[in-house]
mmCIF file of C-alpha atoms in Angstrom:
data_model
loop_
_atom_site.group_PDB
_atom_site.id
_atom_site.type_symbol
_atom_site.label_atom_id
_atom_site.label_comp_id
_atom_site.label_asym_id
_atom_site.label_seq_id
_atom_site.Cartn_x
_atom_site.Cartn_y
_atom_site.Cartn_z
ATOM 1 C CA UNK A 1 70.025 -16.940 61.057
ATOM 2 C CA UNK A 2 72.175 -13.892 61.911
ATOM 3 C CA UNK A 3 74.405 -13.672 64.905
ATOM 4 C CA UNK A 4 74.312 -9.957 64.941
ATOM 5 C CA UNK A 5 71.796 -7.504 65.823
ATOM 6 C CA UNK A 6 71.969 -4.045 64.876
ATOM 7 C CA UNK A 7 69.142 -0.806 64.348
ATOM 8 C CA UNK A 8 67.118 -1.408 61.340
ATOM 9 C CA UNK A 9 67.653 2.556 60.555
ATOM 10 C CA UNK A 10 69.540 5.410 61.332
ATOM 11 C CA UNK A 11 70.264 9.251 59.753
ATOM 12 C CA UNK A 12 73.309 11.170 59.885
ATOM 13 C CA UNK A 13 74.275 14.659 59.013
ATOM 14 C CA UNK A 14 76.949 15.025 56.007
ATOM 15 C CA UNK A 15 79.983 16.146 57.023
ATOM 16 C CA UNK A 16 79.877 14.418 60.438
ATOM 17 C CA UNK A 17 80.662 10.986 61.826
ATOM 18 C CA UNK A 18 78.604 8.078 61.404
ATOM 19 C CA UNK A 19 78.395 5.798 64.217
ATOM 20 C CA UNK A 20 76.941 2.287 63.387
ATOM 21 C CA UNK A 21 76.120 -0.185 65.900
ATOM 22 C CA UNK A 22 76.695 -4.043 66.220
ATOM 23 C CA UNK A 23 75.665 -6.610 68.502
ATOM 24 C CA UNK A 24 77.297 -9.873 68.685
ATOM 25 C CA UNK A 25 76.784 -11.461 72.363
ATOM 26 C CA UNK A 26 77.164 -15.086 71.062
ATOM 27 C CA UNK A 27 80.678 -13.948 68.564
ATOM 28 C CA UNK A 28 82.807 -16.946 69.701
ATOM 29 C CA UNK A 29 86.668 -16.873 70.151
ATOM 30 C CA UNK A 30 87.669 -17.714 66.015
ATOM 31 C CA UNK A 31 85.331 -15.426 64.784
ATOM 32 C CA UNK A 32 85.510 -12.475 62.971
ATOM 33 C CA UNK A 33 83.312 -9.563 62.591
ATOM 34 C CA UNK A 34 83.119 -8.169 59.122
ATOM 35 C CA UNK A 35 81.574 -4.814 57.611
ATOM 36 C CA UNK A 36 80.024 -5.026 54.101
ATOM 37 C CA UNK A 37 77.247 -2.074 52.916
ATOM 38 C CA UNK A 38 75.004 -2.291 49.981
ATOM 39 C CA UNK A 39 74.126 0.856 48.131
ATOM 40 C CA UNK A 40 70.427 1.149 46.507
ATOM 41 C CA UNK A 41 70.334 -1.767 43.821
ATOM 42 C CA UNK A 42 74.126 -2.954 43.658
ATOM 43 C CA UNK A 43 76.313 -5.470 44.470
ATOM 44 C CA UNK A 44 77.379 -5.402 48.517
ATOM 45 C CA UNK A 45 80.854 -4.287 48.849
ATOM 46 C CA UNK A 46 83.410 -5.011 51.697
ATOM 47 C CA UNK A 47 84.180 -2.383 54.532
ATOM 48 C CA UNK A 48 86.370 -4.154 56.965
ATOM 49 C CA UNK A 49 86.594 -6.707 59.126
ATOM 50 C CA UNK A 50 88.878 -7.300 62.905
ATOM 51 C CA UNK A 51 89.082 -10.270 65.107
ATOM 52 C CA UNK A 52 89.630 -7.993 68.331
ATOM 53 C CA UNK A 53 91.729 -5.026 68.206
ATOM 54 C CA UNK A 54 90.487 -1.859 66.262
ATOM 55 C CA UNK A 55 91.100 -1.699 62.256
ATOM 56 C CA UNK A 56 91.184 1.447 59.972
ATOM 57 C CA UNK A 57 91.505 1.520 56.407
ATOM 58 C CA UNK A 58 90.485 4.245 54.315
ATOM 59 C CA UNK A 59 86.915 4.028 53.991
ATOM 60 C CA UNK A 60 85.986 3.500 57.942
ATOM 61 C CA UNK A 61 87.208 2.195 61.696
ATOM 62 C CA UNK A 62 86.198 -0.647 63.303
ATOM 63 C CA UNK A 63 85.979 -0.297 67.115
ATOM 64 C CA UNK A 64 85.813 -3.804 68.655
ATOM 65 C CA UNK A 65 84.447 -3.707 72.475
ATOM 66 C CA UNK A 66 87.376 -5.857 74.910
ATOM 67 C CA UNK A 67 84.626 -8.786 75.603
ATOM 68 C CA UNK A 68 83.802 -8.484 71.667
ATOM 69 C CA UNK A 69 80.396 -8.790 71.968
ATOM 70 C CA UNK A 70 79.544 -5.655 70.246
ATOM 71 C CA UNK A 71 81.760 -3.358 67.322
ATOM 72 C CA UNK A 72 80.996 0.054 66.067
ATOM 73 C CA UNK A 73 81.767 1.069 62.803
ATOM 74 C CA UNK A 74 82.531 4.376 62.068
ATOM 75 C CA UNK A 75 82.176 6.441 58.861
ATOM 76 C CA UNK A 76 84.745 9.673 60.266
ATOM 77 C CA UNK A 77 82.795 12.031 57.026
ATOM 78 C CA UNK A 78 79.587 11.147 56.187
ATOM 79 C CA UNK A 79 79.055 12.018 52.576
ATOM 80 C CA UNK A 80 75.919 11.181 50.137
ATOM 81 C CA UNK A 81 77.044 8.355 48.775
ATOM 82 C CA UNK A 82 77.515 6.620 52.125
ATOM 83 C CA UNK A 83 73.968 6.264 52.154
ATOM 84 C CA UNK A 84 73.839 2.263 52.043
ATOM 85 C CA UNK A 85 72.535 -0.499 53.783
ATOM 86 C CA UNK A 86 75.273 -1.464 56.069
ATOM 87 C CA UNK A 87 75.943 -5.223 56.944
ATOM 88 C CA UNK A 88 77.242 -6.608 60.428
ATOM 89 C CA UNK A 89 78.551 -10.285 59.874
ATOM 90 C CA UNK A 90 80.833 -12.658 62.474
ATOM 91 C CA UNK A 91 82.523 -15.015 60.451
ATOM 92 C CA UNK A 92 84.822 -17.969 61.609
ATOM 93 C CA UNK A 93 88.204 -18.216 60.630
ATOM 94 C CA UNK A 94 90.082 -21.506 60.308
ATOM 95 C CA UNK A 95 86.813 -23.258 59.029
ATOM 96 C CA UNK A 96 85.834 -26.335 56.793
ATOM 97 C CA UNK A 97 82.964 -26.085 55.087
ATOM 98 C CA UNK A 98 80.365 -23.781 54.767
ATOM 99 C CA UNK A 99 81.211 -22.571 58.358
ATOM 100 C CA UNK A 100 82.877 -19.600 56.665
ATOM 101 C CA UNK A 101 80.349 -18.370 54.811
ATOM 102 C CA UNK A 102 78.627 -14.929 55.090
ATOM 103 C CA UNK A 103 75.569 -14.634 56.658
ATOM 104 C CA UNK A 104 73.829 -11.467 55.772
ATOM 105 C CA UNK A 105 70.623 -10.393 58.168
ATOM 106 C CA UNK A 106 68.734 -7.109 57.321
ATOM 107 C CA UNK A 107 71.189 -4.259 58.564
ATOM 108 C CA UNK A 108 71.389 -0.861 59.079
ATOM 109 C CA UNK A 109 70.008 1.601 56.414
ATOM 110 C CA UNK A 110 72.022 4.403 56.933
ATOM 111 C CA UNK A 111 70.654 7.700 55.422
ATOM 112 C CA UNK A 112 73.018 10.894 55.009
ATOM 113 C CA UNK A 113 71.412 14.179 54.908
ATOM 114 C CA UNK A 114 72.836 17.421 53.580
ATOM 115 C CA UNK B 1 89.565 -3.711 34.325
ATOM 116 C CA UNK B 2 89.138 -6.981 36.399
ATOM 117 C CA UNK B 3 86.173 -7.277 38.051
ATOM 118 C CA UNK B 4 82.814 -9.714 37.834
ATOM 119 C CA UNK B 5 80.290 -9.099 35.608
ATOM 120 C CA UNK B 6 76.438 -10.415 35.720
ATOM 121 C CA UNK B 7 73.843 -10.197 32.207
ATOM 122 C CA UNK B 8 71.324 -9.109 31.832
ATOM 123 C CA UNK B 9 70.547 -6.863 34.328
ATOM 124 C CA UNK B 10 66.694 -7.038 34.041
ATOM 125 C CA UNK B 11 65.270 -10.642 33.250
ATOM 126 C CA UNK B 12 61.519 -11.452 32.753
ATOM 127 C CA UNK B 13 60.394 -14.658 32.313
ATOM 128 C CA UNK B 14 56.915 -16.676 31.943
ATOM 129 C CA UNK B 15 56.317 -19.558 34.682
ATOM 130 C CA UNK B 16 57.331 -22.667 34.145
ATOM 131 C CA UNK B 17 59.893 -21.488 32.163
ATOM 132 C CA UNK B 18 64.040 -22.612 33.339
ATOM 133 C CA UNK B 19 65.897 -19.549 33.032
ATOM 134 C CA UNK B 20 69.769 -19.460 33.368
ATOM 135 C CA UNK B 21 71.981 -16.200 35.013
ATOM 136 C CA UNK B 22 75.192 -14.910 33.758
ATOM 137 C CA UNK B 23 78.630 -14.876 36.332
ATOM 138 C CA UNK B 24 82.115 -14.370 35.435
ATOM 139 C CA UNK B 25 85.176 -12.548 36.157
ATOM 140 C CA UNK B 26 88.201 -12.135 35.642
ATOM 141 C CA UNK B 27 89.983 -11.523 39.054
ATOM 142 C CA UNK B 28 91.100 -14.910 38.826
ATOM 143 C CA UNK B 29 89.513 -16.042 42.009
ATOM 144 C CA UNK B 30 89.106 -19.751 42.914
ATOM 145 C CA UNK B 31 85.774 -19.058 44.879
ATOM 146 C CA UNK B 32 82.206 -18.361 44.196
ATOM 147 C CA UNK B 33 78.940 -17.451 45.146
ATOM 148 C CA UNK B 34 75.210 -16.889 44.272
ATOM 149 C CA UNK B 35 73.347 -15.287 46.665
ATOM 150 C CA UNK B 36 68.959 -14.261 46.401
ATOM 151 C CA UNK B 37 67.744 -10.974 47.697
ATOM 152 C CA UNK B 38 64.396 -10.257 48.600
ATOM 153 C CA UNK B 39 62.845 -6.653 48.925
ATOM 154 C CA UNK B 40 63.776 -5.478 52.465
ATOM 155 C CA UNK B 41 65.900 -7.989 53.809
ATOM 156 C CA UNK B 42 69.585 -9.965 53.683
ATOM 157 C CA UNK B 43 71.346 -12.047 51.247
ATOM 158 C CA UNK B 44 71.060 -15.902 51.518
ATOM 159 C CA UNK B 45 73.094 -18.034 49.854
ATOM 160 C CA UNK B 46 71.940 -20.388 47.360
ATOM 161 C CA UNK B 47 75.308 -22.415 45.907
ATOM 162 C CA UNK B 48 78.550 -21.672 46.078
ATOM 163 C CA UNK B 49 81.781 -23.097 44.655
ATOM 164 C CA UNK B 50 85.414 -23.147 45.857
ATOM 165 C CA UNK B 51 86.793 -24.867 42.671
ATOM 166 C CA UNK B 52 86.392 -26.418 39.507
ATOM 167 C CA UNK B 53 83.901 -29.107 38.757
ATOM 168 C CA UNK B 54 82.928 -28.519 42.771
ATOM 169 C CA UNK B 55 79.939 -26.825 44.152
ATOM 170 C CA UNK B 56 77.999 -27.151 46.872
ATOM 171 C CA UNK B 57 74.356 -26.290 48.232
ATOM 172 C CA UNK B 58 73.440 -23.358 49.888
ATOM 173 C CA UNK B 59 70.855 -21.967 52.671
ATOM 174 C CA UNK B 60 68.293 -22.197 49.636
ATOM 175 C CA UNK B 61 69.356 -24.181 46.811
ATOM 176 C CA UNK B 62 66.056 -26.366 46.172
ATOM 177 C CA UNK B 63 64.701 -25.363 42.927
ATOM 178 C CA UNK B 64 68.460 -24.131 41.712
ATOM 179 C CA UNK B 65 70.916 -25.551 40.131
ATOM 180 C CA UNK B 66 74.783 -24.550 38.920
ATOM 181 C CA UNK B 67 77.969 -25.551 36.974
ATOM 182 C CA UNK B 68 81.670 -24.261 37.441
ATOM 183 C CA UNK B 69 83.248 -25.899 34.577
ATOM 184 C CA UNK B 70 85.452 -22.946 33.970
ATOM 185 C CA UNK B 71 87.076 -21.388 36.772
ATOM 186 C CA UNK B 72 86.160 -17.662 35.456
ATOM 187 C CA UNK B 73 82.312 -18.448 34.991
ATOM 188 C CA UNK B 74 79.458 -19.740 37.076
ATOM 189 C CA UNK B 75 76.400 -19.939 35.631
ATOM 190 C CA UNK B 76 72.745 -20.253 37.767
ATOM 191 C CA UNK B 77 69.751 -22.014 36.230
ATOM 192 C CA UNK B 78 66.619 -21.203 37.880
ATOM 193 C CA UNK B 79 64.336 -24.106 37.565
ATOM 194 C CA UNK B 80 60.459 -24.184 37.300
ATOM 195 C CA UNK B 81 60.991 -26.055 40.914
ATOM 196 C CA UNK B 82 61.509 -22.795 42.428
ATOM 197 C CA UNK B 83 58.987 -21.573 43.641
ATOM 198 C CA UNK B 84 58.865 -18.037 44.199
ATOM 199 C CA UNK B 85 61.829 -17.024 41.847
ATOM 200 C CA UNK B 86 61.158 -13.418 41.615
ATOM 201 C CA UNK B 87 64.397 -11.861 43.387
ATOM 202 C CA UNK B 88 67.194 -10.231 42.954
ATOM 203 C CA UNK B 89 70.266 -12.342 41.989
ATOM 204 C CA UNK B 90 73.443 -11.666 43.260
ATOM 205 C CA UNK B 91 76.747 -13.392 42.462
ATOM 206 C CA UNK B 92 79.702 -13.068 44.215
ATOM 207 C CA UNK B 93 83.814 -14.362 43.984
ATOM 208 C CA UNK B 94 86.875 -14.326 46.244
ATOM 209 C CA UNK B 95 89.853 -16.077 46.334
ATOM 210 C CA UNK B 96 90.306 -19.664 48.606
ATOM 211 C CA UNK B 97 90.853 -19.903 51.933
ATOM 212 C CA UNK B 98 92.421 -18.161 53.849
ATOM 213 C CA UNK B 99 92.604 -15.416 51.453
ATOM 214 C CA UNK B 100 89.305 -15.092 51.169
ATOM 215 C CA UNK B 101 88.406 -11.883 53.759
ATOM 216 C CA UNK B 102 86.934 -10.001 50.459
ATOM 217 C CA UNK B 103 83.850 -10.763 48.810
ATOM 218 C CA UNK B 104 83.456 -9.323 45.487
ATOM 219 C CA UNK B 105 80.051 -8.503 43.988
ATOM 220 C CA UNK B 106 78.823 -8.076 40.750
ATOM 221 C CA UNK B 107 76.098 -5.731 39.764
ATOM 222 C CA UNK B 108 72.826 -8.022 40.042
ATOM 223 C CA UNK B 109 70.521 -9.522 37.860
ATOM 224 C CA UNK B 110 66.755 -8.735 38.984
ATOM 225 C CA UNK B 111 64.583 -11.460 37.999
ATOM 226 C CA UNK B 112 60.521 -11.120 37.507
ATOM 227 C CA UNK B 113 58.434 -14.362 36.709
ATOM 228 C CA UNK B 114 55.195 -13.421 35.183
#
């Protein structure tokens, strides 16, 4: 099962920032949180991912709350093609196994509107 | 252009019939991944492999079955075991631990048993 919860849906204007949710209450202290999104019929494809202070790179920011049970990650200019199922996943680090393997729940469908 | 390619795209297939899915790439990545998609929800893992001649079972492997005797290729047979095999099919490489923060994702293969 997922650790994460987050909104099953959510719309944003273009042009503006997109705010998407995370919970993680039960993230323990060698995991990670990771971003991947899924546009309409493809392949998922990596966003990001932090352990517990904030990450940019040049798609989005990852805002990791100081207890890390939650994260926000943040799409500064929505555009079209950001429309996507977005994927919250804690991952361990340091792992044997199949302990490091991503679990992917349902996520966030994010829709952009012009 | 590296990347990881999956053929066909579209599959149809009677039941009862085994049917075998297309992976490779050419990123020259130690790791990899199938992964089953269902409308309207996550990914689950079905096999994955972090080497040559080495695999191991997924979430959902019953009624599966792979090989990885080349590291660029890794081939999924979907037996008449499996029951419900209409899905999408998703296959996946990275490189080893700890390198491995970035999934890669090819295209698909959607799969419909008549």
């Amino acid at each position: 099962d997922a650790k994460t919860t987050q909104p099953p849906s959510m719309d944003c204007a273009e042009g503006r920032a997109a705010n998407l949710p995370c919970n993680h209450s039960t993230i323990s202290g060698n995991e990670y949180v990771y971003w991947y999104r899924q546009i309409h019929s493809q392949g998922p494809q990596y966003i990001i991912h932090g352990l517990k202070n904030n990450e940019t790179n040049e798609m989005a920011s990852l805002i990791i709350t100081e207890d890390r049970k939650s994260s926000t990650l943040i799409l500064p200019h929505a555009t079209l093609r950001d429309t996507a199922v977005y994927y919250c996943i804690v991952r361990a680090m340091n792992y044997g196994g199949s302990q490091g393997n991503l679990i992917f729940g349902k996520g966030t469908k994010l829709s952009v509107k012009p | 252009d590296g990347g990881i390619t999956q053929s066909p795209k579209y599959l149809f297939r009677k039941e009862g019939q085994n049917v075998t899915l297309s992976c490779e790439q050419n990123l020259n990545h130690d790791a990899m991944y199938w992964y089953r998609q269902d409308p309207g929800q996550g990914l689950r893992l079905i096999y994955y492999s972090q080497i040559v001649n080495d695999f191991q079972k997924g979430d959902i492997a019953e009624g599966y079955s792979v090989s990885r005797e080349k590291k660029e290729s890794f081939p999924l047979t979907v037996t008449s075991a499996q029951k419900n095999p209409t899905a999408f099919y998703l296959c996946a490489s990275s490189f080893s631990p700890p390198k491995d923060n970035e999934q890669f994702f090819g295209p698909g293969t959607r799969l419909t048993v008549l």
